[in-house]
Every structure is written in structure tokens, then in C-alpha cells.
Amino acid sequence: MLIFEMDALKTFGKKLWKGWMWFAEKIGWINQQILLGVVYFIFIGIYALIYDAIKLFKHKPETMWREFEHQPETLEALEKQF
Amino acid sequence: MSDNKPTYLLGLACFYHDSSACLLKDGVVIAAAQEERFTRIKHDENFPEYSVNYCLEAADITLDQLSGVCFYEKPLWKFERLLLTYIQEWPRGFFSFLKAMRAWLNKKLWMEHIICKELGKVSGIKNKKGKSVPYSGKIYYVPHHLSHAASTYYPSNFKNATVLTVDGVGERSTSTIALGEEQKLTLKEEIVFPDSLGLLYSAFTYYLGFKVNSGEYKVMGLAPYGTARYTKEIEALIEIFADGSFRLKPEFFAYRYGLKMTSSKFAKHFGRPVRNTDDELTQWHKDMAASLQQVAEELMLNLVRYAHKQYGGKNLCLSGGVALNCVANGRIVREGPFKNVYIFPAAGDAGGSVGATLYVNSIIDPKPKAKSIETIYLGPKFSNQMIESFLQDSGIKYDKIDTAADRAVKVGQLLADNNVIGLFQGRMEFGPRALGNRSIIADPRKPENWKRVNIKIKFREDFRPFAPSVMADKAQDIFDLRGVDSPYMLLTAGTKVKDLPAITHVNSSARIQTVSAEDNKPYYDILSAFNDLTNCPVVINTSLNVRGEPIVWDHIDAFKCFIRTDMDILVLENFIINAEEVDKNFFKTKFELEVFADD
Ligand SMILES: [Fe+2]
């Protein structure tokens, strides 16, 4: 009888855990969207305004070719992800 | 490296499209494969676990014997470009930003961790808790276009060469020019996102109702059926500079900020909406494809001429997805300023794994090598013994041929007797083309073969011609190749003869594979045997797969393909299986059941 109750409790616990995880995931997702929204409209937005201001002073280019910079030429440079 | 142990480098290309892995041993590529072949998911982009496993098995080594793992791009350069684009396009890129950031936050920013973990899973070594032990060696990140450039320069065997890479976009580059000098490769110039010839082609691929990143071939294939009457309208979308570089007018393209390739202005400009996949392909669409193809060829030739003007030389190496456009390649060979042109067969992103390892190797060991790649047949191979036991276990009737010479004669005879043959032999090709080891071949002189392969084997509704394989020593008599070889089916050229409709496009050109005994002796011998009987050194060559699936990789897949289609003969190494002696329906049921049981 006791074993049976323990089993039932365990199953219930598992279900509760699963439910919580589902809920937490959803909350996490919503959180992520809100945070990303803030990042986008505030941080990216500020940079965007600065970028637009700089763009006003840029000359029209005569070619789209430009020098390739920062080619990694050592193993240390290759180990970096940037 | 100081002792006599060989140096192994593992190359990886993944998480965008066409994942692959390759293995370099002492500077020579000894194995390479594309993940889609194993997983049977076309253009599979996931971590190439099966390909890695195959590479390690091919060399009989384990992860800890690797001197390093080479990845085909610098992830954080890409992230930087993405952020910059969102700054430039603020605020209309919001939804695209959300989607992209989810992918980056959940996965791509943790590249090192993911690569180590995935490699650990492949190695199968477990800790006490039963969890896989992650890879803990070095990882090198090679810029994407440097990977492309290395993948074509080193295998070209040119001492000095100008290298042009053109694709959709790498991290930020969309086209680059590099110089290869005595094994040292230096990227000199770049055109950057969003100005991209690859993305221009993809934008039209999308507009014409095909899938971006894979439907570009179809657009190219459609072009000969149209007339290039809209080049002016297409050129209106592009600003072309005096030196041939170009800028895509931003108002027509939406890929920078949106989830679509083209803007509403684009459709308005051409007066028609984006074609739905199921809509009819009209003459107008064909004319658009033809016009796009012509504009793309001109832009590509501009880039080639500029590269020559700046850096001179007589050798050109090409790579990047756009270098898979064999019609443009044909024009570069015929009209371009370079005397010699080499194109790496896996010019798309799958080839990035090879390029990344070759570049890292050039830093580790800058000494010139005799060869960096032995063959393009870099995939798995299956022994006669394995095949025979499969055939016996499955109760499949077969004929066994003892020698290679007898086999060539027999297959040549079967071809001459008008059979459509599935040819499975040797190591699998690396790159998007079947080059005789995973191919369907047939007599090109018979129009009925052409139709049969199209309708009952490849299940294609249209009547596009196939690519020909031709004996290299006879190729110049039949095709207008101007002395150039095309061993990887990357060039189109005019046909000089009139009696091969199955391989000749409406504009009298063909996408050619020249086959030499050095490149593929068993295949060459078959062509030669067929030629002895028919005086025709050409066969139809199309990939061994059913429509919508990747090319087969093993003999079991090959057999499954055989029973699902109307092929007459299947050649599995030295075994010949005749459709008349096989109850295809019986095996269809049997194998499909087995597939389900595996799942
Ligand atoms: Fe690429």
C-alpha cells in the first residue's frame, strides 16, 4: 500500500515538474522576446541614429571593391572566432 | 610534428547549408563527404557527424590523433556583420532580428562548445557518468572566403594564381580576390554584404518560385528555354561601376532586414508577383531566367576581368557557390583573359571544409606540396565482399564478373543494347555532381532513353537534356572545349555533332564531364568499351538517386534506388543485377518494411 502511494506521489511529482518546465520555458521565451525588443529598440536604435548621422558625410564610392583586412596569418589568429 | 607521426586536420562546414567534413593527412586531402548523403536529407545543414565518423574511419584514427579541427568561417565576424546590418536597417528589421538572435543566442554564439560536444559524441568515448567526453584539442576558424579560396587554389596545383571567390555571403564578404604565390594565399580585396552576385541570383530564384540555396540550378537550367529580353530591367536593379564592381539598389531587395529575398518594389518593377511553387512556369518566367543568367554572366566576367587587370597572371582559380554556374564558367574559359582556369568541384559551401584545412595546413607547414588532393573521389567505398554478402542475404539474383576488363566490356555491351544502367563503383564523389561512381548512364543517341530516364527514373516532368560523360581524348571532336578539359562537369560548351539530342540543350550546348583514365579508370574503360561497339565515346550521365533525394552513398541505397525506378541494370562493383530477374515490387515491400523497422 505504502509502495503504491510512493509510486503515485512520484508520478505526480514528475508531472508537476514537467508542467513547471513547460511553463518556465514559455516564460523564458517571453522574457527573451522582451529583452531582445529592448536591446533592439534602445541599443541598436541609438547606434542606428549615430550611423545615419555619419552616413550624411560619406562620399559616394567609385568602386565596391575594398581592401581585405585582418586575414589571420598565424595559428593564434586562426584560433580566434573573430 | 617533429616525430614521424602524420599530421591530421579535420575540416568542418556546417550550420548553414550543405554540411560536410574532410580529413587532411600531411597536407593531402584523403577523405571528404557531404552529410546529406548519409542522413538522406538534401542539403543537410546539421553537424556532420556521419561525415566526421567516415573521415576518421577512413584513416583509422581517433579524435585525439587530430592536430586540429578547422571550421570554415569566423562565427563572430558573421555576428558583427549581422548587428551592423540591423543598425543600418533599423527599425524595419525587427522580426528578422528576433529570429536571427534566437538562433545565435541558442546556438551559434557557443560554436566552440557545440563543436567540441558534437565531436565528443562521434568519438563515443564516455566518462564515468556515461556522458560523451567532448573534444579538447585545437579549433581553427578560417574566414569563409579564405576557405573558398584555399579550396580551389591548393588543389589547382598552380604555383601562382589569381583566385576569385563569389557566393551569397560569407561573414561579410560576398566576392573576394586572392593571390596564391608559391603556396602562400593572401586575400587582397573584397566586395561586402549586401552587394552580392550570389544573393542577386538567389533573389531571382525566390522570385521565380524556386527554393533559395538549391533552386539556383533550376533557374540556370531554365535559362536556355527563354530569350534574354529583360536584361535592361534587371540591370536597373544594379549600379555597375566603371571597374565592373556593382551595388544592388537596396530598395528592391529585402534580405537585409526581412524574411523574404525581394521587396514589393521588386515585383512592381517587373509587373508580376512572386511565383508560387505550384504555379505554371510560363514563357515569361523562362525569359526572366535567361535574362538573369545573361546579366549574371556579364557581372561575373566583369569580376574576372578586374581581377586580371589588378593582378595579372595566366592562371585563375574559381570558387564559391556562383562558381557552380557552369554556363558562366564556360564563358570565363572562352572569353575571359586568363589562359588557364581551375574550378574546385565542390565550389559551394560543402567545399569549405576542404579549404579550411588546406589553409590551416599552409600555415602549419608552408613548404610547397607535390599535391594537396589526389582525387575528387574522396567518399566511402564498398568491397565486393560486402556487396556479395548483402546480395546473398537479401536473396537478390546477380551475375558476378571476375576481372575489371571483363566488367568494362560487359557494361559497354549492356549500354549498346540500350539498357539504362545504375553504375555504383569505387569511392563516392565529393561535390554536387555524380562523376561516374554513383551515376545512371545510358546511350545518348536514343531519344527514348532520354525520355525514360527523365520520366520513369528521375521522375522529372520536363524534358531537360542530361549531362554527357565523354572520353577525354575524344572530347574535343565532339564539343567546342577549345582544348580545355572539364573533368568535374563544371563547364558548358557547344556540341559539334547533331545526333546527340539527349545531351544537347536547345541552345546546342552541353554540361560536360571529360573522363580520363588517370581520373577514373573503371569509368573510362566502360566508355571506351561502349565506343568500341558504337563509335560513340559519349554516354548520358545523371546522378544515381530518385527525384528529391541526395545521391546514393552505399550499395544498399543504390539497390533501393534501382527497385524504385525503371532502371534496367544495376552494376554494384563486380556484380550485375538485371531488372528482369528481380521482382522489384517484392523488394520494395521488403526494404520499405525494413526501413520502418529501423525507425
Ligand atoms: Fe560560401
XYZ file of C-alpha atoms and ligand atoms in Angstrom:
682
model
C 0.000 0.000 0.000
C 2.804 2.344 1.002
C 4.771 1.436 -2.116
C 1.713 2.165 -4.202
C 1.334 5.594 -2.625
C 5.006 6.352 -3.095
C 4.662 5.467 -6.788
C 1.637 7.687 -7.179
C 3.475 10.500 -5.450
C 6.453 10.053 -7.749
C 4.266 10.136 -10.850
C 2.542 13.217 -9.563
C 5.885 14.848 -8.819
C 7.124 14.091 -12.325
C 4.008 15.570 -13.870
C 4.343 18.664 -11.729
C 7.972 19.012 -12.783
C 7.088 18.632 -16.454
C 4.316 21.180 -16.128
C 6.623 23.625 -14.420
C 9.283 23.135 -17.107
C 6.716 23.788 -19.807
C 5.604 26.924 -18.023
C 9.150 28.082 -17.325
C 10.076 27.589 -20.958
C 7.186 29.753 -22.092
C 8.040 32.439 -19.550
C 11.666 32.227 -20.636
C 10.656 32.652 -24.254
C 8.521 35.708 -23.474
C 11.342 37.117 -21.364
C 13.777 36.643 -24.211
C 11.462 38.457 -26.638
C 11.050 41.382 -24.266
C 14.773 41.639 -23.639
C 15.549 41.382 -27.343
C 12.940 44.063 -28.019
C 14.604 46.366 -25.501
C 18.034 45.677 -26.991
C 16.711 46.293 -30.495
C 14.773 49.472 -29.912
C 17.166 51.060 -27.454
C 20.737 49.902 -28.090
C 20.553 49.129 -31.800
C 18.347 52.213 -32.158
C 20.961 54.560 -30.662
C 23.652 53.139 -32.925
C 21.282 53.429 -35.882
C 20.836 57.163 -35.254
C 24.594 57.664 -34.975
C 25.096 55.615 -38.132
C 22.577 57.721 -40.052
C 24.341 60.893 -38.926
C 27.743 59.610 -40.097
C 26.221 58.459 -43.395
C 25.335 62.057 -44.270
C 29.034 62.886 -44.541
C 30.015 59.821 -46.564
C 31.058 60.283 -50.184
C 29.593 58.165 -52.918
C 32.091 55.388 -53.637
C 33.653 54.850 -57.068
C 34.090 51.155 -56.600
C 32.643 48.483 -54.367
C 35.977 46.671 -54.118
C 37.809 47.358 -50.884
C 40.947 46.072 -49.277
C 40.556 42.831 -47.346
C 41.746 43.440 -43.810
C 42.618 41.187 -40.921
C 43.454 37.969 -42.725
C 44.557 35.568 -39.982
C 48.106 34.518 -40.798
C 49.152 32.762 -37.614
C 47.721 29.807 -35.737
C 46.932 32.116 -32.810
C 44.862 34.358 -35.072
C 43.133 31.313 -36.540
C 42.154 30.059 -33.103
C 40.049 33.152 -32.520
C 36.418 33.207 -33.536
C 36.846 36.863 -34.565
C 55.004 17.142 -35.964
C 58.631 16.752 -35.073
C 58.314 12.975 -34.770
C 57.259 10.815 -37.663
C 53.618 10.687 -36.770
C 51.410 12.037 -39.545
C 49.615 15.349 -39.069
C 45.853 15.060 -39.321
C 43.497 18.003 -39.681
C 39.738 17.603 -39.671
C 37.689 20.131 -41.649
C 34.103 21.083 -40.871
C 31.481 23.045 -42.790
C 28.048 23.234 -41.170
C 25.084 25.111 -39.695
C 24.131 26.958 -42.867
C 23.534 24.513 -45.675
C 25.373 21.558 -47.233
C 27.330 20.337 -44.201
C 30.471 18.376 -44.852
C 33.656 17.072 -43.266
C 37.078 16.254 -44.639
C 40.364 14.860 -43.420
C 43.844 16.039 -44.326
C 46.836 13.795 -43.765
C 50.208 15.527 -44.052
C 48.754 18.209 -46.255
C 46.825 15.900 -48.580
C 43.039 15.585 -48.553
C 42.412 11.874 -48.113
C 38.696 11.799 -47.308
C 35.716 14.122 -47.675
C 31.966 13.693 -47.740
C 28.788 15.671 -47.577
C 26.429 14.921 -44.717
C 23.268 14.773 -46.868
C 24.426 11.520 -48.441
C 24.389 9.708 -45.109
C 21.361 11.297 -43.489
C 19.384 11.306 -46.779
C 18.274 14.878 -46.019
C 19.007 17.074 -49.017
C 21.399 19.961 -48.232
C 21.517 18.793 -44.609
C 22.956 21.628 -42.516
C 23.349 19.854 -39.197
C 26.635 18.968 -37.571
C 28.235 16.456 -39.996
C 28.525 13.594 -37.524
C 28.341 10.820 -40.114
C 30.847 12.532 -42.380
C 33.247 13.045 -39.466
C 32.818 9.436 -38.477
C 33.511 8.320 -42.032
C 36.647 10.504 -42.269
C 38.075 9.133 -39.029
C 37.271 5.563 -40.045
C 38.805 6.040 -43.486
C 42.133 6.904 -41.856
C 41.581 4.507 -38.970
C 42.269 7.199 -36.378
C 40.570 8.620 -33.311
C 39.841 12.218 -32.315
C 42.890 12.501 -30.075
C 45.167 11.918 -33.057
C 43.991 15.118 -34.730
C 46.353 18.093 -34.748
C 43.338 20.351 -35.022
C 39.832 20.898 -36.277
C 39.300 23.584 -38.921
C 35.969 25.374 -39.202
C 35.015 27.123 -42.434
C 34.182 30.548 -41.042
C 34.780 33.009 -38.218
C 31.467 32.994 -36.350
C 31.935 36.315 -34.585
C 32.742 38.160 -37.811
C 29.386 36.983 -39.039
C 27.683 38.100 -35.839
C 29.292 41.526 -36.204
C 28.016 41.835 -39.780
C 24.547 40.847 -38.631
C 24.485 43.506 -35.908
C 25.794 46.124 -38.315
C 23.066 45.268 -40.798
C 20.400 45.614 -38.109
C 21.833 49.016 -37.195
C 21.720 50.078 -40.839
C 18.204 48.769 -41.351
C 16.713 49.867 -38.035
C 13.805 49.706 -37.247
C 12.347 47.610 -40.073
C 14.498 44.566 -39.360
C 12.855 43.823 -36.020
C 11.263 40.457 -36.841
C 14.292 39.253 -38.711
C 16.369 40.393 -35.695
C 14.246 38.332 -33.302
C 14.580 35.241 -35.465
C 18.305 35.651 -36.011
C 19.080 36.402 -32.378
C 17.231 33.324 -31.196
C 19.457 31.211 -33.439
C 22.593 32.994 -32.287
C 21.805 33.048 -28.581
C 20.700 29.457 -28.516
C 23.416 28.026 -30.689
C 25.768 29.945 -32.917
C 27.417 32.075 -30.239
C 28.535 28.910 -28.485
C 30.226 27.429 -31.531
C 33.338 26.172 -29.771
C 31.265 24.390 -27.157
C 28.950 22.850 -29.755
C 31.782 21.628 -31.976
C 33.604 20.059 -29.024
C 30.437 18.420 -27.735
C 29.336 17.081 -31.121
C 32.799 15.732 -31.870
C 32.777 14.064 -28.479
C 29.546 12.296 -29.383
C 31.097 10.986 -32.595
C 34.153 9.666 -30.744
C 31.906 7.624 -28.492
C 34.299 7.870 -25.539
C 32.244 8.088 -22.329
C 33.117 9.315 -18.855
C 32.159 7.535 -15.614
C 28.679 9.028 -15.709
C 28.167 7.618 -19.185
C 28.345 11.006 -20.899
C 30.427 11.632 -24.025
C 33.786 13.240 -23.420
C 33.982 16.438 -25.506
C 36.826 17.098 -27.930
C 39.504 19.141 -26.184
C 42.034 19.826 -28.929
C 42.583 22.932 -31.023
C 39.927 24.503 -33.230
C 40.892 26.914 -36.007
C 38.418 29.323 -37.565
C 39.212 30.210 -41.164
C 37.361 33.136 -42.788
C 34.700 31.831 -45.145
C 36.083 33.249 -48.388
C 39.599 32.283 -47.422
C 38.249 28.727 -47.086
C 36.674 29.004 -50.543
C 39.882 30.454 -51.996
C 42.078 27.756 -50.421
C 39.735 25.008 -51.621
C 40.438 25.941 -55.220
C 43.997 27.336 -55.136
C 45.729 24.408 -53.422
C 44.055 21.620 -55.433
C 44.700 23.553 -58.684
C 48.437 22.794 -58.480
C 49.131 26.216 -59.991
C 52.272 27.693 -58.482
C 50.919 31.203 -58.881
C 47.305 32.083 -59.455
C 44.709 34.766 -59.083
C 41.782 33.425 -57.097
C 38.241 34.716 -57.375
C 35.550 33.608 -54.935
C 31.925 34.583 -55.421
C 28.994 33.394 -53.316
C 25.901 34.641 -51.456
C 27.718 35.857 -48.391
C 30.430 34.581 -46.068
C 30.894 36.510 -42.864
C 30.784 39.849 -44.627
C 32.473 39.221 -47.991
C 30.386 38.309 -50.991
C 33.238 38.281 -53.523
C 36.967 38.268 -52.951
C 40.154 38.285 -54.957
C 43.119 36.453 -53.512
C 46.627 35.832 -54.731
C 48.285 32.466 -54.481
C 52.052 32.742 -54.632
C 54.222 29.697 -54.039
C 51.680 28.127 -51.668
C 51.024 31.372 -49.813
C 47.473 32.554 -50.181
C 46.555 36.179 -49.453
C 43.131 37.745 -49.682
C 43.555 41.143 -51.323
C 40.143 42.675 -51.972
C 36.531 42.090 -51.194
C 33.036 43.236 -52.041
C 30.868 43.057 -48.940
C 27.283 42.340 -47.953
C 24.653 43.294 -49.079
C 26.130 43.676 -52.583
C 26.285 40.112 -53.754
C 26.092 38.345 -57.077
C 25.067 35.151 -55.306
C 22.239 36.897 -53.475
C 21.110 38.600 -56.696
C 20.803 35.148 -58.264
C 19.062 33.812 -55.156
C 16.657 36.777 -55.141
C 15.540 35.819 -58.646
C 15.460 32.159 -57.683
C 12.989 33.150 -54.973
C 11.048 35.448 -57.290
C 10.721 32.692 -59.896
C 9.267 30.356 -57.266
C 12.254 28.102 -56.521
C 13.950 27.326 -53.256
C 16.817 29.621 -52.304
C 20.186 27.838 -51.879
C 19.174 24.864 -54.012
C 16.854 26.090 -56.773
C 19.581 28.209 -58.415
C 20.443 25.219 -60.611
C 16.894 25.088 -61.847
C 16.968 28.758 -62.811
C 20.192 28.145 -64.705
C 18.622 25.106 -66.357
C 15.549 27.125 -67.312
C 17.553 29.903 -68.955
C 18.175 28.203 -72.341
C 14.403 27.933 -72.834
C 13.948 31.692 -72.673
C 15.156 34.749 -74.513
C 17.133 37.349 -72.618
C 14.703 40.168 -73.294
C 14.624 41.690 -69.809
C 18.312 42.374 -69.181
C 17.719 46.147 -69.152
C 15.029 45.761 -66.488
C 17.321 43.602 -64.372
C 20.242 45.970 -64.808
C 18.014 48.719 -63.472
C 18.260 46.978 -60.088
C 22.039 47.221 -60.097
C 24.527 50.046 -60.152
C 27.573 48.926 -62.104
C 30.801 50.854 -61.558
C 33.485 51.590 -64.149
C 35.704 48.790 -62.791
C 32.906 46.244 -63.040
C 32.089 46.104 -59.328
C 28.429 46.530 -58.507
C 25.949 47.662 -55.934
C 22.446 46.233 -55.597
C 19.934 49.035 -55.245
C 18.614 48.463 -51.733
C 15.008 49.400 -52.394
C 14.465 46.252 -54.485
C 15.856 43.687 -52.069
C 14.540 42.669 -48.667
C 17.024 40.035 -47.482
C 18.894 42.533 -45.307
C 16.004 43.152 -42.978
C 13.156 40.834 -43.864
C 12.330 37.182 -44.049
C 11.921 37.416 -47.849
C 14.502 37.945 -50.563
C 12.818 40.689 -52.598
C 10.783 43.789 -51.740
C 7.341 44.689 -53.044
C 9.055 47.237 -55.277
C 10.878 44.381 -56.999
C 7.647 42.676 -58.011
C 6.150 46.021 -59.045
C 9.197 46.736 -61.184
C 8.674 43.548 -63.166
C 4.902 43.836 -63.080
C 4.283 40.350 -61.667
C 4.016 38.881 -58.181
C 6.426 36.272 -56.807
C 5.639 32.944 -58.488
C 4.201 30.263 -56.204
C 5.970 26.920 -56.426
C 2.912 25.241 -57.922
C 2.127 27.976 -60.442
C 2.746 27.287 -64.091
C 6.152 28.219 -65.468
C 5.327 30.466 -68.385
C 7.492 31.753 -71.199
C 7.799 34.992 -69.233
C 9.494 33.133 -66.350
C 11.826 31.426 -68.789
C 12.698 34.763 -70.357
C 13.398 36.161 -66.898
C 15.705 33.235 -66.129
C 17.510 33.771 -69.432
C 17.879 37.489 -68.753
C 19.144 36.927 -65.221
C 21.617 34.328 -66.438
C 22.969 36.755 -69.024
C 23.314 39.605 -66.518
C 24.987 37.266 -64.004
C 27.439 36.063 -66.666
C 28.349 39.641 -67.564
C 28.833 40.589 -63.900
C 30.976 37.515 -63.343
C 33.083 38.300 -66.418
C 33.490 41.852 -65.099
C 34.870 40.488 -61.830
C 37.240 38.181 -63.696
C 38.488 40.992 -65.955
C 39.010 43.261 -62.959
C 40.977 40.552 -61.140
C 43.179 40.139 -64.215
C 43.692 43.869 -64.624
C 44.732 44.253 -60.999
C 46.822 41.156 -60.520
C 47.585 39.784 -63.984
C 48.914 36.267 -64.375
C 47.701 33.466 -66.570
C 46.041 31.236 -64.014
C 42.628 31.745 -62.496
C 41.080 29.669 -59.708
C 37.367 29.971 -59.042
C 35.255 29.002 -56.076
C 32.140 29.938 -54.085
C 28.593 28.945 -54.905
C 28.442 31.122 -58.019
C 31.330 29.119 -59.496
C 28.875 26.210 -59.790
C 27.221 28.181 -62.599
C 28.770 26.142 -65.389
C 27.386 28.329 -68.167
C 29.158 31.377 -66.734
C 32.273 29.237 -66.249
C 32.186 28.247 -69.914
C 32.178 31.894 -70.883
C 35.030 32.698 -68.474
C 37.107 29.998 -70.154
C 36.213 31.156 -73.674
C 36.028 34.926 -73.252
C 37.991 35.680 -70.087
C 41.555 37.000 -70.016
C 43.113 34.040 -68.184
C 44.834 31.250 -70.072
C 44.122 28.525 -67.511
C 41.067 28.202 -65.319
C 40.618 25.780 -62.441
C 37.362 25.352 -60.549
C 37.145 23.209 -57.456
C 34.255 20.753 -57.964
C 32.784 21.359 -54.510
C 32.767 25.105 -55.130
C 29.759 25.627 -52.843
C 29.855 25.708 -49.073
C 30.420 21.957 -48.739
C 33.901 22.569 -50.143
C 34.598 24.974 -47.267
C 35.712 22.110 -45.032
C 38.455 21.218 -47.521
C 39.549 24.837 -47.940
C 39.688 25.476 -44.199
C 42.026 22.527 -43.596
C 44.222 23.382 -46.594
C 44.665 26.955 -45.388
C 45.496 25.934 -41.813
C 47.919 23.395 -43.201
C 49.651 26.086 -45.274
C 50.343 27.944 -42.019
C 51.490 24.857 -40.107
C 53.675 23.651 -42.943
C 54.318 26.288 -45.625
C 56.587 24.022 -47.713
C 55.222 23.521 -51.253
C 53.463 20.170 -51.696
C 53.501 17.979 -54.743
C 49.725 17.600 -54.476
C 47.066 18.633 -51.992
C 44.365 16.404 -53.342
C 44.805 13.023 -55.004
C 41.366 12.593 -56.416
C 37.875 14.010 -56.166
C 36.571 10.529 -55.349
C 37.027 11.089 -51.629
C 33.989 9.314 -50.187
C 33.286 5.810 -48.907
C 33.851 2.665 -50.946
C 32.337 -0.794 -50.539
C 34.158 -4.022 -51.220
C 32.944 -6.798 -53.499
C 32.789 -8.990 -50.439
C 30.407 -6.643 -48.619
C 28.229 -6.280 -51.671
C 28.073 -10.016 -52.318
C 27.027 -10.794 -48.782
C 24.322 -8.127 -48.984
C 23.035 -9.607 -52.248
C 23.110 -13.139 -50.873
C 21.500 -12.243 -47.573
C 18.726 -10.382 -49.347
C 18.169 -13.118 -51.913
C 18.919 -10.890 -54.893
C 19.922 -12.625 -58.130
C 23.139 -11.370 -59.692
C 25.888 -12.077 -62.184
C 29.426 -11.921 -60.911
C 32.198 -10.684 -63.195
C 35.731 -11.559 -62.236
C 38.018 -9.010 -63.808
C 37.855 -5.265 -64.362
C 38.457 -5.703 -68.086
C 35.560 -8.155 -68.452
C 33.346 -5.864 -66.478
C 34.043 -2.865 -68.726
C 33.290 -4.932 -71.833
C 30.097 -6.323 -70.333
C 28.791 -2.916 -69.199
C 29.741 -1.387 -72.566
C 27.728 -4.125 -74.281
C 24.734 -3.577 -71.981
C 24.815 0.137 -72.802
C 24.973 -0.585 -76.505
C 21.991 -2.929 -76.066
C 20.009 0.103 -74.980
C 19.874 -0.551 -71.244
C 19.635 2.234 -68.694
C 22.267 1.369 -66.107
C 22.808 2.341 -62.492
C 26.556 2.418 -62.011
C 27.893 2.095 -58.473
C 31.638 1.691 -58.111
C 34.671 2.903 -56.171
C 34.694 5.846 -53.799
C 31.852 8.364 -53.713
C 32.427 11.723 -55.400
C 32.888 14.867 -53.308
C 30.852 17.790 -54.639
C 27.376 18.078 -56.102
C 27.950 16.017 -59.269
C 27.949 12.300 -59.893
C 31.094 11.646 -61.903
C 30.757 8.002 -62.807
C 30.859 6.286 -59.426
C 27.263 6.993 -58.350
C 25.708 7.572 -61.777
C 22.915 6.486 -64.077
C 24.267 6.025 -67.581
C 22.635 5.365 -70.950
C 23.192 5.554 -74.703
C 22.759 9.251 -75.653
C 21.859 8.565 -79.285
C 18.425 7.135 -78.466
C 15.742 9.730 -77.731
C 13.634 7.077 -75.963
C 16.363 6.585 -73.350
C 16.316 10.240 -72.640
C 12.575 10.237 -72.065
C 12.682 7.098 -69.983
C 15.391 8.370 -67.677
C 13.517 11.651 -67.302
C 10.057 10.286 -66.633
C 10.439 6.831 -65.127
C 13.753 7.125 -63.360
C 14.282 10.729 -62.302
C 10.527 11.475 -62.285
C 11.118 14.852 -63.882
C 8.112 16.205 -65.695
C 10.042 18.229 -68.234
C 12.420 17.137 -70.961
C 15.609 18.783 -69.925
C 18.623 17.122 -71.516
C 21.219 15.320 -69.429
C 24.889 15.943 -68.982
C 27.285 13.842 -71.059
C 30.389 11.973 -69.964
C 32.882 11.760 -72.786
C 36.268 10.088 -73.187
C 38.740 12.946 -72.604
C 40.826 12.042 -75.661
C 37.794 12.293 -77.938
C 36.051 15.220 -76.249
C 37.476 17.936 -78.491
C 35.999 16.289 -81.620
C 32.509 16.436 -80.206
C 32.446 19.534 -78.042
C 33.748 23.049 -78.546
C 36.014 22.889 -75.493
C 38.958 24.793 -77.051
C 41.492 22.354 -75.697
C 40.272 22.618 -72.095
C 39.271 19.590 -70.005
C 36.136 19.593 -67.886
C 36.658 16.663 -65.518
C 34.126 17.864 -62.932
C 31.157 18.765 -65.121
C 31.664 22.451 -64.376
C 31.793 23.791 -67.927
C 29.261 24.001 -70.681
C 30.379 24.123 -74.276
C 28.764 23.888 -77.679
C 28.236 20.487 -79.314
C 29.823 19.988 -82.708
C 27.661 16.989 -83.652
C 23.946 16.870 -84.283
C 22.953 13.323 -83.366
C 23.027 13.552 -79.545
C 19.710 15.210 -78.606
C 19.642 13.614 -75.153
C 22.609 15.661 -74.001
C 22.230 18.806 -76.100
C 20.340 21.833 -74.780
C 18.115 23.894 -77.049
C 20.988 26.348 -77.431
C 23.231 23.494 -78.705
C 25.356 23.380 -75.570
C 26.069 20.634 -73.060
C 27.405 20.411 -69.498
C 30.353 18.156 -69.997
C 32.370 15.685 -67.970
C 35.589 14.703 -69.708
C 36.766 11.345 -68.382
C 40.401 10.305 -68.482
C 41.946 7.011 -67.454
C 44.002 8.844 -64.809
C 40.918 10.349 -63.173
C 38.684 7.285 -63.227
C 39.996 4.188 -64.987
C 36.989 1.914 -64.457
C 34.630 4.551 -65.848
C 36.930 5.406 -68.733
C 37.138 1.719 -69.651
C 33.352 1.459 -69.775
C 33.123 4.491 -72.072
C 35.893 3.047 -74.191
C 34.177 -0.360 -74.462
C 30.937 1.375 -75.467
C 32.837 3.418 -78.036
C 34.419 0.261 -79.499
C 30.951 -1.128 -80.162
C 29.176 2.030 -81.286
C 31.799 4.557 -82.304
C 30.179 6.902 -79.793
C 32.508 7.989 -76.938
C 29.691 9.729 -75.066
C 27.107 8.498 -72.534
C 24.284 10.193 -70.665
C 25.403 10.675 -67.061
C 22.941 11.654 -64.378
C 23.210 11.140 -60.654
C 22.109 7.867 -59.065
C 19.140 8.952 -56.971
C 15.412 9.396 -57.248
C 13.997 12.878 -57.533
C 14.204 14.984 -54.402
C 16.745 12.725 -52.703
C 20.507 13.116 -52.350
C 22.787 10.926 -54.454
C 23.103 7.388 -53.003
C 26.099 6.659 -50.839
C 26.143 2.895 -50.257
C 25.220 -0.218 -52.218
C 22.015 -0.690 -50.234
C 20.789 2.804 -51.159
C 21.808 2.106 -54.730
C 19.711 -1.060 -54.763
C 16.756 0.755 -53.207
C 17.009 3.408 -55.906
C 17.136 0.644 -58.526
C 13.953 -1.043 -57.325
C 12.048 2.211 -57.020
C 12.727 3.229 -60.612
C 12.600 1.829 -64.113
C 16.328 1.139 -64.461
C 17.227 -1.980 -66.476
C 20.536 -2.865 -64.908
C 22.325 -2.131 -61.667
C 26.082 -2.541 -61.538
C 27.387 -2.816 -57.977
C 31.161 -3.080 -58.347
C 31.661 -6.516 -59.978
C 28.027 -7.604 -59.659
C 25.422 -7.076 -62.308
C 21.755 -7.151 -61.405
C 19.178 -7.344 -64.162
C 15.710 -5.876 -63.592
C 14.189 -8.812 -65.437
C 15.457 -11.181 -62.777
C 14.430 -9.084 -59.793
C 10.881 -8.757 -58.544
C 11.081 -5.033 -57.814
C 7.702 -4.956 -56.058
C 8.724 -7.740 -53.717
C 11.875 -5.897 -52.699
C 10.085 -2.594 -52.491
C 7.850 -4.032 -49.797
C 10.716 -5.815 -48.112
C 13.009 -2.815 -47.951
C 10.383 -0.310 -47.048
C 9.350 -2.545 -44.189
C 12.932 -2.745 -43.082
C 13.277 0.994 -43.210
C 10.248 1.375 -40.972
C 11.544 -1.291 -38.609
C 14.824 0.667 -38.305
C 12.984 3.824 -37.413
Fe 30.076 30.279 -49.394
